[in-house]
C-alpha atoms as a PDB file:
ATOM      1  CA  MET A   1      10.885  -0.601  -7.355  1.00  0.00           C
ATOM      2  CA  LEU A   2      11.839  -4.102  -6.143  1.00  0.00           C
ATOM      3  CA  ILE A   3       8.781  -6.109  -4.982  1.00  0.00           C
ATOM      4  CA  GLN A   4       9.608  -9.163  -2.798  1.00  0.00           C
ATOM      5  CA  ILE A   5       7.024 -11.526  -1.319  1.00  0.00           C
ATOM      6  CA  ASP A   6       7.674 -13.273   1.966  1.00  0.00           C
ATOM      7  CA  PHE A   7       6.446 -16.876   1.279  1.00  0.00           C
ATOM      8  CA  GLY A   8       6.699 -17.720   4.916  1.00  0.00           C
ATOM      9  CA  SER A   9       4.640 -14.953   6.128  1.00  0.00           C
ATOM     10  CA  GLU A  10       1.079 -15.442   7.367  1.00  0.00           C
ATOM     11  CA  GLU A  11       0.241 -12.158   5.709  1.00  0.00           C
ATOM     12  CA  ALA A  12      -1.771 -12.793   2.407  1.00  0.00           C
ATOM     13  CA  PHE A  13       0.090 -12.291  -0.679  1.00  0.00           C
ATOM     14  CA  TYR A  14      -1.978  -9.643  -2.113  1.00  0.00           C
ATOM     15  CA  VAL A  15      -1.759  -7.725   1.151  1.00  0.00           C
ATOM     16  CA  GLN A  16       1.979  -7.748   0.824  1.00  0.00           C
ATOM     17  CA  LEU A  17       1.797  -6.688  -2.806  1.00  0.00           C
ATOM     18  CA  TYR A  18      -0.657  -3.834  -1.849  1.00  0.00           C
ATOM     19  CA  ASN A  19       1.484  -2.709   1.003  1.00  0.00           C
ATOM     20  CA  GLN A  20       4.678  -2.622  -0.969  1.00  0.00           C
ATOM     21  CA  ILE A  21       3.164  -0.481  -3.729  1.00  0.00           C
ATOM     22  CA  ILE A  22       1.746   1.865  -0.977  1.00  0.00           C
ATOM     23  CA  TYR A  23       5.039   2.175   0.470  1.00  0.00           C
ATOM     24  CA  GLY A  24       6.726   2.829  -2.897  1.00  0.00           C
ATOM     25  CA  ILE A  25       4.324   5.701  -3.762  1.00  0.00           C
ATOM     26  CA  ALA A  26       4.846   7.117  -0.154  1.00  0.00           C
ATOM     27  CA  ASN A  27       8.617   7.130  -0.513  1.00  0.00           C
ATOM     28  CA  ALA A  28       8.284   8.351  -4.164  1.00  0.00           C
ATOM     29  CA  GLU A  29       9.767   5.323  -5.742  1.00  0.00           C
ATOM     30  CA  LEU A  30       6.476   5.518  -7.632  1.00  0.00           C
ATOM     31  CA  GLN A  31       5.252   8.554  -9.065  1.00  0.00           C
ATOM     32  CA  PRO A  32       1.976   9.495 -10.594  1.00  0.00           C
ATOM     33  CA  GLY A  33       1.969   8.531 -14.167  1.00  0.00           C
ATOM     34  CA  ASP A  34       4.511   5.638 -13.682  1.00  0.00           C
ATOM     35  CA  THR A  35       3.072   2.379 -15.051  1.00  0.00           C
ATOM     36  CA  LEU A  36       3.336  -0.967 -13.277  1.00  0.00           C
ATOM     37  CA  PRO A  37       4.013  -4.327 -14.931  1.00  0.00           C
ATOM     38  CA  SER A  38       1.001  -6.115 -16.329  1.00  0.00           C
ATOM     39  CA  VAL A  39      -0.827  -8.537 -13.908  1.00  0.00           C
ATOM     40  CA  ARG A  40       0.677 -11.402 -15.690  1.00  0.00           C
ATOM     41  CA  GLU A  41       4.178 -10.017 -15.717  1.00  0.00           C
ATOM     42  CA  LEU A  42       4.363  -9.132 -12.203  1.00  0.00           C
ATOM     43  CA  ALA A  43       2.963 -12.539 -11.189  1.00  0.00           C
ATOM     44  CA  GLU A  44       5.641 -14.310 -13.096  1.00  0.00           C
ATOM     45  CA  ASP A  45       8.401 -12.005 -11.925  1.00  0.00           C
ATOM     46  CA  ILE A  46       7.545 -12.552  -8.276  1.00  0.00           C
ATOM     47  CA  GLY A  47       6.300 -16.171  -8.480  1.00  0.00           C
ATOM     48  CA  ILE A  48       2.594 -15.805  -7.409  1.00  0.00           C
ATOM     49  CA  ASN A  49      -0.801 -16.334  -8.981  1.00  0.00           C
ATOM     50  CA  MET A  50      -1.965 -13.552 -11.507  1.00  0.00           C
ATOM     51  CA  HIS A  51      -5.338 -13.683  -9.546  1.00  0.00           C
ATOM     52  CA  THR A  52      -3.443 -12.549  -6.359  1.00  0.00           C
ATOM     53  CA  VAL A  53      -1.661  -9.719  -8.392  1.00  0.00           C
ATOM     54  CA  ASN A  54      -5.128  -8.745  -9.917  1.00  0.00           C
ATOM     55  CA  LYS A  55      -6.743  -8.655  -6.513  1.00  0.00           C
ATOM     56  CA  ALA A  56      -4.130  -6.092  -5.189  1.00  0.00           C
ATOM     57  CA  TYR A  57      -4.259  -3.860  -8.314  1.00  0.00           C
ATOM     58  CA  ALA A  58      -8.311  -3.853  -7.919  1.00  0.00           C
ATOM     59  CA  ILE A  59      -8.020  -2.879  -4.353  1.00  0.00           C
ATOM     60  CA  LEU A  60      -5.384  -0.209  -5.152  1.00  0.00           C
ATOM     61  CA  ARG A  61      -7.699   1.016  -8.059  1.00  0.00           C
ATOM     62  CA  GLN A  62     -10.707   1.082  -5.675  1.00  0.00           C
ATOM     63  CA  GLU A  63      -8.766   3.275  -3.170  1.00  0.00           C
ATOM     64  CA  GLY A  64      -7.521   5.697  -5.676  1.00  0.00           C
ATOM     65  CA  TYR A  65      -3.763   4.681  -5.910  1.00  0.00           C
ATOM     66  CA  LEU A  66      -3.990   3.297  -9.508  1.00  0.00           C
ATOM     67  CA  ARG A  67      -6.084   3.703 -12.506  1.00  0.00           C
ATOM     68  CA  LEU A  68      -6.298   0.906 -15.056  1.00  0.00           C
ATOM     69  CA  ASP A  69      -5.779   1.931 -18.596  1.00  0.00           C
ATOM     70  CA  ARG A  70      -6.220  -0.556 -21.559  1.00  0.00           C
ATOM     71  CA  ARG A  71      -3.217   0.792 -23.380  1.00  0.00           C
ATOM     72  CA  HIS A  72      -0.886   1.455 -20.584  1.00  0.00           C
ATOM     73  CA  GLY A  73      -1.924  -1.079 -17.905  1.00  0.00           C
ATOM     74  CA  ALA A  74      -1.849  -0.202 -14.190  1.00  0.00           C
ATOM     75  CA  VAL A  75      -0.771   3.558 -13.791  1.00  0.00           C
ATOM     76  CA  VAL A  76      -0.104   5.249 -10.524  1.00  0.00           C
ATOM     77  CA  ALA A  77      -2.669   7.930 -10.003  1.00  0.00           C
ATOM     78  CA  VAL A  78      -2.967   9.028  -6.430  1.00  0.00           C
ATOM     79  CA  ASN A  79      -6.393  10.534  -5.563  1.00  0.00           C
ATOM     80  CA  SER A  80      -5.725  13.876  -3.920  1.00  0.00           C
ATOM     81  CA  ASP A  81      -8.918  14.220  -2.115  1.00  0.00           C
ATOM     82  CA  LYS A  82      -7.076  15.387   1.045  1.00  0.00           C
ATOM     83  CA  MET A  83     -10.389  15.380   3.402  1.00  0.00           C
ATOM     84  CA  ARG A  84     -11.291  11.878   2.299  1.00  0.00           C
ATOM     85  CA  ALA A  85      -7.657  10.730   3.008  1.00  0.00           C
ATOM     86  CA  MET A  86      -7.823  12.239   6.311  1.00  0.00           C
ATOM     87  CA  GLU A  87     -11.070  10.669   7.489  1.00  0.00           C
ATOM     88  CA  GLN A  88      -9.716   7.144   6.020  1.00  0.00           C
ATOM     89  CA  LEU A  89      -6.448   7.650   8.010  1.00  0.00           C
ATOM     90  CA  LYS A  90      -8.391   8.195  11.249  1.00  0.00           C
ATOM     91  CA  SER A  91     -10.459   5.162  10.726  1.00  0.00           C
ATOM     92  CA  GLU A  92      -7.470   3.033  10.142  1.00  0.00           C
ATOM     93  CA  MET A  93      -5.421   4.670  12.980  1.00  0.00           C
ATOM     94  CA  ARG A  94      -8.259   4.043  15.675  1.00  0.00           C
ATOM     95  CA  ILE A  95      -7.815   0.133  15.727  1.00  0.00           C
ATOM     96  CA  SER A  96      -3.977   0.441  15.668  1.00  0.00           C
ATOM     97  CA  LEU A  97      -4.028   2.945  18.524  1.00  0.00           C
ATOM     98  CA  ALA A  98      -6.463   0.749  20.685  1.00  0.00           C
ATOM     99  CA  LYS A  99      -4.231  -2.167  20.044  1.00  0.00           C
ATOM    100  CA  ALA A 100      -1.152  -0.259  21.119  1.00  0.00           C
ATOM    101  CA  LEU A 101      -3.020   1.050  24.242  1.00  0.00           C
ATOM    102  CA  CYS A 102      -4.366  -2.440  25.127  1.00  0.00           C
ATOM    103  CA  ARG A 103      -0.620  -3.398  25.020  1.00  0.00           C
ATOM    104  CA  GLY A 104       0.279  -0.862  27.596  1.00  0.00           C
ATOM    105  CA  LEU A 105       1.950   1.830  25.230  1.00  0.00           C
ATOM    106  CA  SER A 106       1.805   5.273  26.613  1.00  0.00           C
ATOM    107  CA  GLY A 107       0.651   8.338  24.594  1.00  0.00           C
ATOM    108  CA  GLU A 108       4.309   9.434  24.442  1.00  0.00           C
ATOM    109  CA  GLU A 109       5.633   6.056  23.327  1.00  0.00           C
ATOM    110  CA  ILE A 110       2.941   6.050  20.350  1.00  0.00           C
ATOM    111  CA  HIS A 111       3.970   9.657  19.368  1.00  0.00           C
ATOM    112  CA  ALA A 112       7.596   8.447  19.333  1.00  0.00           C
ATOM    113  CA  VAL A 113       6.864   5.453  17.265  1.00  0.00           C
ATOM    114  CA  THR A 114       4.798   7.702  14.890  1.00  0.00           C
ATOM    115  CA  ASP A 115       7.688  10.197  14.450  1.00  0.00           C
ATOM    116  CA  GLU A 116      10.105   7.246  13.770  1.00  0.00           C
ATOM    117  CA  VAL A 117       7.642   5.924  11.123  1.00  0.00           C
ATOM    118  CA  LEU A 118       7.260   9.220   9.553  1.00  0.00           C
ATOM    119  CA  GLN A 119      10.955   9.713   9.331  1.00  0.00           C
ATOM    120  CA  GLU A 120      11.187   6.639   7.248  1.00  0.00           C
ATOM    121  CA  PHE A 121       9.211   8.143   4.646  1.00  0.00           C
ATOM    122  CA  GLN A 122      11.456  11.420   4.910  1.00  0.00           C
ATOM    123  CA  VAL A 123       8.274  13.674   5.486  1.00  0.00           C
END
């Protein structure tokens, strides 16, 4: 999986890294059991501070997407608690949907965008 940081973006580097790893898991580019580069190695490869990589890895670990193993480093380990995942999705979607409605998008338009994004993940 190729990780690229947009140095001109206003989005924090750790958020960009976090998002790309999540997308990699969702697109099956990263499978449970796959190892990610060490914090130092990834930081050097993409040209960012190792504390930034560490922050992204820590959040991914807290959310159940990675486990940290002393021998193997960061390992993809998706938490399969479906009910918790559904509640988290609802929580995250509420603000996105509220923003879309405030900007005048209709329910049909929101559904169309949702379907389009899901197709990107080949669901």
